[in-house]
GROMACS .gro file of C-alpha atoms in nm:
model
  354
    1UNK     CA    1  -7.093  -0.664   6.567
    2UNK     CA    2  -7.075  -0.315   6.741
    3UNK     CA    3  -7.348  -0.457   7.059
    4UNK     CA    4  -7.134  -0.736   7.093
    5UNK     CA    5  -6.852  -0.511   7.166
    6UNK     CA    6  -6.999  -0.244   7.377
    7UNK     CA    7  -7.115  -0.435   7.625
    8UNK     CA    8  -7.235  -0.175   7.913
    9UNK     CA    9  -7.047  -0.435   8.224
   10UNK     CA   10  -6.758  -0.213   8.309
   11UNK     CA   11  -6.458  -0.370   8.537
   12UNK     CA   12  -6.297  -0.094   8.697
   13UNK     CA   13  -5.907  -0.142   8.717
   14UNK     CA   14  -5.718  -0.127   9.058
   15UNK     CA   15  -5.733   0.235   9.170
   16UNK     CA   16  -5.381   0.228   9.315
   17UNK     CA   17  -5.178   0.228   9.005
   18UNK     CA   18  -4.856   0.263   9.208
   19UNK     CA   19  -4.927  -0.068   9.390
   20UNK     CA   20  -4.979  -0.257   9.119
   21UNK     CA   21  -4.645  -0.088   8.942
   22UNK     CA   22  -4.432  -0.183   9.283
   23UNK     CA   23  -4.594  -0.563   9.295
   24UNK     CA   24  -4.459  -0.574   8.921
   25UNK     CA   25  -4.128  -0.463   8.967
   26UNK     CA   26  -4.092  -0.694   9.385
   27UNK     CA   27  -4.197  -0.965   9.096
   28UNK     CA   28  -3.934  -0.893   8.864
   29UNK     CA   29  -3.644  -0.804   9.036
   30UNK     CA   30  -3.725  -1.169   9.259
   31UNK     CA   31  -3.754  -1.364   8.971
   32UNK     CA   32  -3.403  -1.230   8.838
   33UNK     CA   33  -3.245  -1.255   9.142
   34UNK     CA   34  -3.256  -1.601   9.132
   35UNK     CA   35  -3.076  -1.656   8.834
   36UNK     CA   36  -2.695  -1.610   8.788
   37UNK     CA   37  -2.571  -1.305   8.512
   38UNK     CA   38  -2.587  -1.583   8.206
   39UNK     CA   39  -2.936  -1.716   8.267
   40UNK     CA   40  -3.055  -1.370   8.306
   41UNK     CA   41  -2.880  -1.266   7.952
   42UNK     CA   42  -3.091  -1.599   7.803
   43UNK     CA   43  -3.405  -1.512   8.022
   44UNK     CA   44  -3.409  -1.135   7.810
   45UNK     CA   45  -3.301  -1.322   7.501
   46UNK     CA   46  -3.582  -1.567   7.513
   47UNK     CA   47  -3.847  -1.398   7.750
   48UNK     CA   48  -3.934  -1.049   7.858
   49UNK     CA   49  -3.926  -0.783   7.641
   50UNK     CA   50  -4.225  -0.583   7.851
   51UNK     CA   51  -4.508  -0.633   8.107
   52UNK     CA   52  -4.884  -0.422   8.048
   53UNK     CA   53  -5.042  -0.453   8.329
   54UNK     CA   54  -5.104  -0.858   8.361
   55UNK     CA   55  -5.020  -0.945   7.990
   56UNK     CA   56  -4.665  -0.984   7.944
   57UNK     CA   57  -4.525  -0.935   7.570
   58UNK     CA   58  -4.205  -1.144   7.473
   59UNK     CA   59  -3.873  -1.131   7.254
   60UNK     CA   60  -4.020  -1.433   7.041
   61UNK     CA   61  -4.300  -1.191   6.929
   62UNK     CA   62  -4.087  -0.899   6.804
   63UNK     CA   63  -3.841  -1.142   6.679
   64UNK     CA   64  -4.116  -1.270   6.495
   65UNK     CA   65  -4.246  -0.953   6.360
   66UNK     CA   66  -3.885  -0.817   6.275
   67UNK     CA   67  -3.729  -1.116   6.091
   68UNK     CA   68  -3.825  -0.940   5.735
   69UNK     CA   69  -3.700  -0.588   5.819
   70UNK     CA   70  -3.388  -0.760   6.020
   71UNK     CA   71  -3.333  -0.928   5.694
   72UNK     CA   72  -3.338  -0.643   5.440
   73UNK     CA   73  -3.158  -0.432   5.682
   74UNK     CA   74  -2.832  -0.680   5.650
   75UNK     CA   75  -2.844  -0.610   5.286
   76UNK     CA   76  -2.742  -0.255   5.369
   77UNK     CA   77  -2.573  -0.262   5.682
   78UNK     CA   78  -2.294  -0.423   5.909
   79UNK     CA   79  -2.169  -0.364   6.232
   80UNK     CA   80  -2.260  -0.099   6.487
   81UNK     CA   81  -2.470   0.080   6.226
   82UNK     CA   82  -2.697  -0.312   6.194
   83UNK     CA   83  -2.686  -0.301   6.524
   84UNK     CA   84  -2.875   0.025   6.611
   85UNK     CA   85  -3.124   0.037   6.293
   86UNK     CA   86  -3.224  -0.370   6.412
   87UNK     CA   87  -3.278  -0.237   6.808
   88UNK     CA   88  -3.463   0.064   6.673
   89UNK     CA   89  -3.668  -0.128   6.465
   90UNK     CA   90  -3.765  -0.425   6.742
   91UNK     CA   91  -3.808  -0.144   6.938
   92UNK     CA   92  -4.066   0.041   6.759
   93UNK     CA   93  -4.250  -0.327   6.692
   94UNK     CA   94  -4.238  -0.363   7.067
   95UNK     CA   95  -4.404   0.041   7.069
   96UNK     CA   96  -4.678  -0.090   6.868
   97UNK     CA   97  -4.742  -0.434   7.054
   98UNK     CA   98  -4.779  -0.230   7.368
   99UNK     CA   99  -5.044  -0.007   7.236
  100UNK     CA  100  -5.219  -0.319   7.060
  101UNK     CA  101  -5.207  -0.502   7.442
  102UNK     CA  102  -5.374  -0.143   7.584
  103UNK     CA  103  -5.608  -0.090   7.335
  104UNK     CA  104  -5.738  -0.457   7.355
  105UNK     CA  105  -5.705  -0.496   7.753
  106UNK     CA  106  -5.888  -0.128   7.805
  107UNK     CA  107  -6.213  -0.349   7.552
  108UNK     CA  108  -6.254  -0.602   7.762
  109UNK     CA  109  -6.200  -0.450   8.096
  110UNK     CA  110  -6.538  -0.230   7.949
  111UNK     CA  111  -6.743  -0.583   7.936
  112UNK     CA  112  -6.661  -0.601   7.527
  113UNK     CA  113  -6.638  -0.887   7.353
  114UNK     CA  114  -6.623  -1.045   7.003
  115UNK     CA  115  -6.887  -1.350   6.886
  116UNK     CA  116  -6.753  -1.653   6.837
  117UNK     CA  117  -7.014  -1.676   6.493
  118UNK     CA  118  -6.802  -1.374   6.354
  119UNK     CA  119  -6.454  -1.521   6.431
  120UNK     CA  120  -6.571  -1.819   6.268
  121UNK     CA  121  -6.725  -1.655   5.952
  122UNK     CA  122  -6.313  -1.501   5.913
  123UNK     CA  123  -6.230  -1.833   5.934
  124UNK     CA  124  -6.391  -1.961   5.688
  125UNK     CA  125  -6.340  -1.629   5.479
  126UNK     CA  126  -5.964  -1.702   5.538
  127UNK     CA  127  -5.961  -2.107   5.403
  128UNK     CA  128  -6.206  -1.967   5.099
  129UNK     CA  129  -5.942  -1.684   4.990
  130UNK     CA  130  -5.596  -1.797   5.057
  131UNK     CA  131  -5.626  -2.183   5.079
  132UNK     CA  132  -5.922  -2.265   4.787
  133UNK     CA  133  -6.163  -2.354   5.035
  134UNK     CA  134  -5.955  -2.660   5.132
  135UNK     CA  135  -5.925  -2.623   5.524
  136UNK     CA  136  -5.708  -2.955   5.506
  137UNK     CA  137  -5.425  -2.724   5.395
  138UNK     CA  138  -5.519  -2.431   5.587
  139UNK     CA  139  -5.436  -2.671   5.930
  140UNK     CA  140  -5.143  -2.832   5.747
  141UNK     CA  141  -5.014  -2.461   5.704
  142UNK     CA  142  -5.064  -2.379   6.084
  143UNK     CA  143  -4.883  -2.687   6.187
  144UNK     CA  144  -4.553  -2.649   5.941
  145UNK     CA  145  -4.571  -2.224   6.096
  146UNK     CA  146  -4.623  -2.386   6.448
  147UNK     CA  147  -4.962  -2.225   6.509
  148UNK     CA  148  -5.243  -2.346   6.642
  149UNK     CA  149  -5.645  -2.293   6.540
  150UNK     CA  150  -5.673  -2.132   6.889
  151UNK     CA  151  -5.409  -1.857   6.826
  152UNK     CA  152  -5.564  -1.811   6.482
  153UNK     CA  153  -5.851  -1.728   6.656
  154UNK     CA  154  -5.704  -1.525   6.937
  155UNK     CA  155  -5.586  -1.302   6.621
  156UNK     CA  156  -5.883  -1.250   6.462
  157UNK     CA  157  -6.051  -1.114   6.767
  158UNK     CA  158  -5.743  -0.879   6.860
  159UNK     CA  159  -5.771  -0.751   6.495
  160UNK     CA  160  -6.110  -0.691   6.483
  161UNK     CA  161  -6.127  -0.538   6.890
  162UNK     CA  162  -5.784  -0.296   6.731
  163UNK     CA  163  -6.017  -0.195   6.427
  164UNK     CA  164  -6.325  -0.135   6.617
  165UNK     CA  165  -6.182   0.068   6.851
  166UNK     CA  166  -5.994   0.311   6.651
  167UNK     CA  167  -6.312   0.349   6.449
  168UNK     CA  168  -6.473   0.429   6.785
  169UNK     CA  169  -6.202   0.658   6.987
  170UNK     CA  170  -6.017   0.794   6.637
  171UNK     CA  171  -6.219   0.760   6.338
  172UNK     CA  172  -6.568   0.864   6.412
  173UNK     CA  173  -6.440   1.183   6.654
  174UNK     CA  174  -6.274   1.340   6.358
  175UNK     CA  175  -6.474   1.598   6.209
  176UNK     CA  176  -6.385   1.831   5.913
  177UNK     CA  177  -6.585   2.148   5.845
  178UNK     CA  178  -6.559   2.352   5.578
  179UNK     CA  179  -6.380   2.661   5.750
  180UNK     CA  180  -6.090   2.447   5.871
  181UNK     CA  181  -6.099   2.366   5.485
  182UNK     CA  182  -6.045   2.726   5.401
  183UNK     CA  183  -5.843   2.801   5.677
  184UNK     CA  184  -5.597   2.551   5.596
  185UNK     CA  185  -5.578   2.697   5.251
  186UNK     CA  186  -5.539   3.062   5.370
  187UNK     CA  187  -5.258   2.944   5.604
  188UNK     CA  188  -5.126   2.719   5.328
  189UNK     CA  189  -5.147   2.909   5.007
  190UNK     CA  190  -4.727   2.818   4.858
  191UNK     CA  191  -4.842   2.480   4.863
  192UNK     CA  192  -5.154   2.572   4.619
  193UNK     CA  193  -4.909   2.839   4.378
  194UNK     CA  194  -4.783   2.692   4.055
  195UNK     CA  195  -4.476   2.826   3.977
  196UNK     CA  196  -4.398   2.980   3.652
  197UNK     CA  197  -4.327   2.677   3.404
  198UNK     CA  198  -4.134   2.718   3.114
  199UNK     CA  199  -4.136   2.467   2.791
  200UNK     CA  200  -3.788   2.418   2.589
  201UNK     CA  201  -3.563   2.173   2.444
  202UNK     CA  202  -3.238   2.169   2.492
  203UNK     CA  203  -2.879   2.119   2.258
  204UNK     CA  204  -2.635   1.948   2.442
  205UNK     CA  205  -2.218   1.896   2.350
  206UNK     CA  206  -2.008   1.720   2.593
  207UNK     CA  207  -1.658   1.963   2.633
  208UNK     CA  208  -1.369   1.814   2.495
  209UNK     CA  209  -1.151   1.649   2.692
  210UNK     CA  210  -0.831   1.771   2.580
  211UNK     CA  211  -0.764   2.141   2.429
  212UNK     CA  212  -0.650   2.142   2.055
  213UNK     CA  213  -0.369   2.380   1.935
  214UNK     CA  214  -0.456   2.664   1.622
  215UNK     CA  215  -0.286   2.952   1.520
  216UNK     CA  216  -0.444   3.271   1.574
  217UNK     CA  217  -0.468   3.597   1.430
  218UNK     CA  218  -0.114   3.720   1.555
  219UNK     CA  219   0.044   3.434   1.428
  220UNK     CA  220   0.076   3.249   1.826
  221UNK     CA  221  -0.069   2.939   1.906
  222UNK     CA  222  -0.368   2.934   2.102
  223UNK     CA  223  -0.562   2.635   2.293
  224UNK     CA  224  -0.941   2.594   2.196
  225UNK     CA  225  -1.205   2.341   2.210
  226UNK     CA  226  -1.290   2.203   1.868
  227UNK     CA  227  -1.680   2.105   2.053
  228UNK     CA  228  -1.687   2.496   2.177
  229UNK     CA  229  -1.631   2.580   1.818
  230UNK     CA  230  -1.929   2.319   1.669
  231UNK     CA  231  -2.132   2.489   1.923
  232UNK     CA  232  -2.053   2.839   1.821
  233UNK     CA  233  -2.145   2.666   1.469
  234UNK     CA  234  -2.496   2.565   1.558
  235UNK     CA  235  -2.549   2.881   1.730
  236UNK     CA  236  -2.475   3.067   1.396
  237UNK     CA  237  -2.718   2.788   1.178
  238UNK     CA  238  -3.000   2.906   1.464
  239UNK     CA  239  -2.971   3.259   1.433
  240UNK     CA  240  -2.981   3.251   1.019
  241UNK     CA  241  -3.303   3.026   1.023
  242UNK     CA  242  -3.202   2.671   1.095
  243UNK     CA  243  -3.505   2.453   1.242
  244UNK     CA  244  -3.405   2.413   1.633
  245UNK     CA  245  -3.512   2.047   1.638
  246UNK     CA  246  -3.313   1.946   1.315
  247UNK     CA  247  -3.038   2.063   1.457
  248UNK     CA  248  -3.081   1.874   1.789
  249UNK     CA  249  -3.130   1.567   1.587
  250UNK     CA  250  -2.797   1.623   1.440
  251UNK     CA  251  -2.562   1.766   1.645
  252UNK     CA  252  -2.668   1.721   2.034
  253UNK     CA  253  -2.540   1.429   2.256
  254UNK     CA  254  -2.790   1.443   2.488
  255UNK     CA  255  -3.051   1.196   2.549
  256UNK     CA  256  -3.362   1.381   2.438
  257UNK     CA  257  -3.195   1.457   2.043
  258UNK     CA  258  -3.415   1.187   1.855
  259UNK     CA  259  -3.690   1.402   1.977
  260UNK     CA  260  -3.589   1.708   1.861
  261UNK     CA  261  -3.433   1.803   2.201
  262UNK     CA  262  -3.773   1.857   2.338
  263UNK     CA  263  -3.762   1.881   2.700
  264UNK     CA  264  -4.110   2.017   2.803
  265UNK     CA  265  -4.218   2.236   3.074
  266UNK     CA  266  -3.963   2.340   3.336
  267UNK     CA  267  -3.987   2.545   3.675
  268UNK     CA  268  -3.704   2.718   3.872
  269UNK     CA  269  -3.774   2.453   4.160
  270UNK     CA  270  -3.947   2.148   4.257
  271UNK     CA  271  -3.920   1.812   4.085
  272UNK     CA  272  -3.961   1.998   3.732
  273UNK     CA  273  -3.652   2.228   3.808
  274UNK     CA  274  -3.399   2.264   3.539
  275UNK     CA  275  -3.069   2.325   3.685
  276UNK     CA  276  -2.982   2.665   3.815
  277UNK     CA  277  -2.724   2.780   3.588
  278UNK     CA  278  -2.957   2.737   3.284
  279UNK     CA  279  -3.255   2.897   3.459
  280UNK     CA  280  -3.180   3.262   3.477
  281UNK     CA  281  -3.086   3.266   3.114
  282UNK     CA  282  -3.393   3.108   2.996
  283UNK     CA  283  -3.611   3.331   3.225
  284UNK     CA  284  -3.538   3.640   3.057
  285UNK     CA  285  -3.652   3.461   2.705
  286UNK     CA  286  -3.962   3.518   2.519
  287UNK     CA  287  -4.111   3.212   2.298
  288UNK     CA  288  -3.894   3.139   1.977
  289UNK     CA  289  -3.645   3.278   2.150
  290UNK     CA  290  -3.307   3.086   2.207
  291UNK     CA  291  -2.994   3.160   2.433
  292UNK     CA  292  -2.637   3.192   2.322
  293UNK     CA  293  -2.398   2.881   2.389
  294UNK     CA  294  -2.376   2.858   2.758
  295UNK     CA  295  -2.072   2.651   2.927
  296UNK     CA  296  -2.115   2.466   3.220
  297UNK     CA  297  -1.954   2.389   3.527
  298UNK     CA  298  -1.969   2.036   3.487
  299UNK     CA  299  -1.838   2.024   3.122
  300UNK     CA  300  -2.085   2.079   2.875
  301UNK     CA  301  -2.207   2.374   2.608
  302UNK     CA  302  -2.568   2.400   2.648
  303UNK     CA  303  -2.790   2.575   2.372
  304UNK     CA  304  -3.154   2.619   2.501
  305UNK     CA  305  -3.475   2.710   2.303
  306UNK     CA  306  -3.803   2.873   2.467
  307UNK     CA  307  -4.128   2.739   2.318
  308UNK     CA  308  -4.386   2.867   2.562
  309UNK     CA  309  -4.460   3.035   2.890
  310UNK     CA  310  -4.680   2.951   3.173
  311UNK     CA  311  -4.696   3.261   3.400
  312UNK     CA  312  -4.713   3.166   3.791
  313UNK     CA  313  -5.073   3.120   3.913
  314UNK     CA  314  -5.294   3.016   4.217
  315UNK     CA  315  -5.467   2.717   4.214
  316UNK     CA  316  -5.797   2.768   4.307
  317UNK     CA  317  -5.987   2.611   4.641
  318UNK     CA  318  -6.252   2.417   4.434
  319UNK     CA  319  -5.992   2.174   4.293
  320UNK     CA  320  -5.783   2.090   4.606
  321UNK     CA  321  -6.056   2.102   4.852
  322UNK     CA  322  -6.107   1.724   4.889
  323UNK     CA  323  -5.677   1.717   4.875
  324UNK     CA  324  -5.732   1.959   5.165
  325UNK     CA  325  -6.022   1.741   5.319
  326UNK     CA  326  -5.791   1.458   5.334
  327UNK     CA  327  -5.470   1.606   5.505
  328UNK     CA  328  -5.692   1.797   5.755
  329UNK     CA  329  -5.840   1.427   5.863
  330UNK     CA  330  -5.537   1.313   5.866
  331UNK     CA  331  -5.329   1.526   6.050
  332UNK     CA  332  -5.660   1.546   6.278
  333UNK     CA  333  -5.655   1.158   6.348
  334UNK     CA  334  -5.281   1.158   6.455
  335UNK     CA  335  -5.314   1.386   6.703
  336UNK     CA  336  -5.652   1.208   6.831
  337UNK     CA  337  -5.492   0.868   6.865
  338UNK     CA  338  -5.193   1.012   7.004
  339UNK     CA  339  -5.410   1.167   7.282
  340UNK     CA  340  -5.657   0.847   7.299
  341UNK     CA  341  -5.326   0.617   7.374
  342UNK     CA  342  -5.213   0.848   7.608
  343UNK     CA  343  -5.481   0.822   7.822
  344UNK     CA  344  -5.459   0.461   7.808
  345UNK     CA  345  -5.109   0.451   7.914
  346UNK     CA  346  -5.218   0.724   8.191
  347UNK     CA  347  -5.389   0.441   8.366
  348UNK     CA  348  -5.199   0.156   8.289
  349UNK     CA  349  -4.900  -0.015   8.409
  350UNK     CA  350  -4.601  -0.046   8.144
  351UNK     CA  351  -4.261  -0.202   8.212
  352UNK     CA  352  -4.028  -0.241   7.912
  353UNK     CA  353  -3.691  -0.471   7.965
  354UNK     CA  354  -3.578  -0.392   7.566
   0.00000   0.00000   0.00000
């Protein structure tokens, strides 16, 4: 298909940009003038949302596109704060069908153009896999979505002139070598260090919610927590030989006691993090090695057990290179299309009413 769309006619565009910009806006503003205040409001409701050079782009065709997101936003949302997220979503679907108009406008002012043999084969590709080969229901389906074969058409080629061309202009211009590879890596090395990791499991005992009264050695009465004291208890069973995992089975009221109070590996941060205030303790462990009942802030008596130690370590280049490959290309191909649209826009003429 690529001959078919680099045909080597090109038709310049008018040189004086700011002409055609001031014939656009004489247009506009004579065309709104004629209308009072309330037809204009229904004339941006139902018309205009931006002109791109001769192709004008409507509020039916972000409407369109946004009646999903509009929908799931007003799930979430009410009042000024629908308001805003619904504009700033029609207005980045108006952002996008302002670069599709420029990308497809700049093809065919170069002479490109798309066979009618391959919109038809996409056709037929389309009635095969979404309508079982029976086209009777494919045209049934365009009528009930008031579409037309034509428009279907018209589609197809826009897709397929969008894809070619960013293959063309973003795709086949990025280049990764493998210095930038290395370079990124150098420049990038946190992202590649595993931080220590730390495997335990964990005795948990909710705090009580009231304190209980006991007399104490001087003959007084003294508040305590009867769970503090059960805790203290466990601690004792540990440190005279009792299996950690029995005990979790037994006594903890955490989640994780059926298994023992297993846990697994741990790190001071990232998604693995244990909380902070249990952290520091544990760090200072050695495997086998548990820490003393430790209260927490939120109301619970935490006993912790350190099975094994990971020590922190680079990961080597080898093993994230593709990973590396990848983000280059992509961060790459932003800033290419960004600079490949921006050249089209440098030489176009854009008007947005939204």
């Amino acid at each position: 298909m690529g001959r078919f769309l680099e045909k080597a006619v090109l038709v310049r565009r008018p040189r004086n940009l700011w002409l055609l910009a001031a014939v656009h806006t004489v247009i506009w503003t004579g065309v709104c003038f004629l209308f009072t205040p309330a037809a204009k409001a229904q004339m941006l409701a139902d018309g205009i949302a931006a002109v791109v050079n001769d192709k004008v782009i409507t509020y039916v065709q972000i409407n369109q596109q946004v009646a999903d997101t509009e929908k799931l936003l007003r799930q979430s949302y009410s009042g000024e704060d629908l308001f805003q997220r619904v504009k700033e979503a029609k207005l980045n679907v108006l952002r996008a069908l302002i670069e599709r108009e420029l990308i497809i406008q700049d093809f065919k002012t170069a002479g490109g153009f798309i066979p009618d043999t391959y919109v038809n084969e996409r056709v037929n590709d389309l009635i095969r896999t979404d309508y079982g080969g029976d086209r009777i229901a494919f045209i049934k389906t365009m009528y009930a979505r008031g579409t037309t074969m034509q428009k279907v058409r018209d589609e197809i080629k826009d897709t397929a002139i969008v894809g070619y061309e960013r293959n063309k202009n973003v795709v086949q211009t990025v280049l990764v070598s493998p210095y930038q590879i290395e370079q990124y890596y150098q420049q990038n090395l946190r992202l590649f260090q595993q931080d220590e990791q730390i495997k335990v499991a964990t005795i948990v005992l909710k705090k009580g919610l009231f304190p209980s009264q006991k007399t104490g050695p001087d003959g007084k009465q003294i508040s305590y927590d009867p769970q503090e004291e059960i805790a203290d208890e466990i601690l004792y069973k540990l440190d005279t030989g009792t299996d950690f995992a029995e005990l979790a089975k037994t006594y903890s009221e955490s989640s994780n006691k059926d298994d023992g109070g297993e846990l697994g590996w741990v790190t001071q941060n990232g998604k693995t993090a244990i909380r902070p205030d249990l952290w520091d303790p544990i760090a200072k462990l050695q495997p086998g090695q548990h820490t003393s009942v430790i209260a927490t802030s939120d109301g619970y008596y935490y006993i912790v057990l350190v099975e094994d130690r990971k020590k922190s370590s680079m990961t080597p280049l080898e093993d994230v290179r593709s990973q590396i490959e990848q983000t280059v290309i992509s961060e790459q191909s932003q800033l290419r299309q960004q600079q490949w649209l921006d050249s089209l826009r440098a030489k176009s003429f854009i008007k947005m009413f939204l």
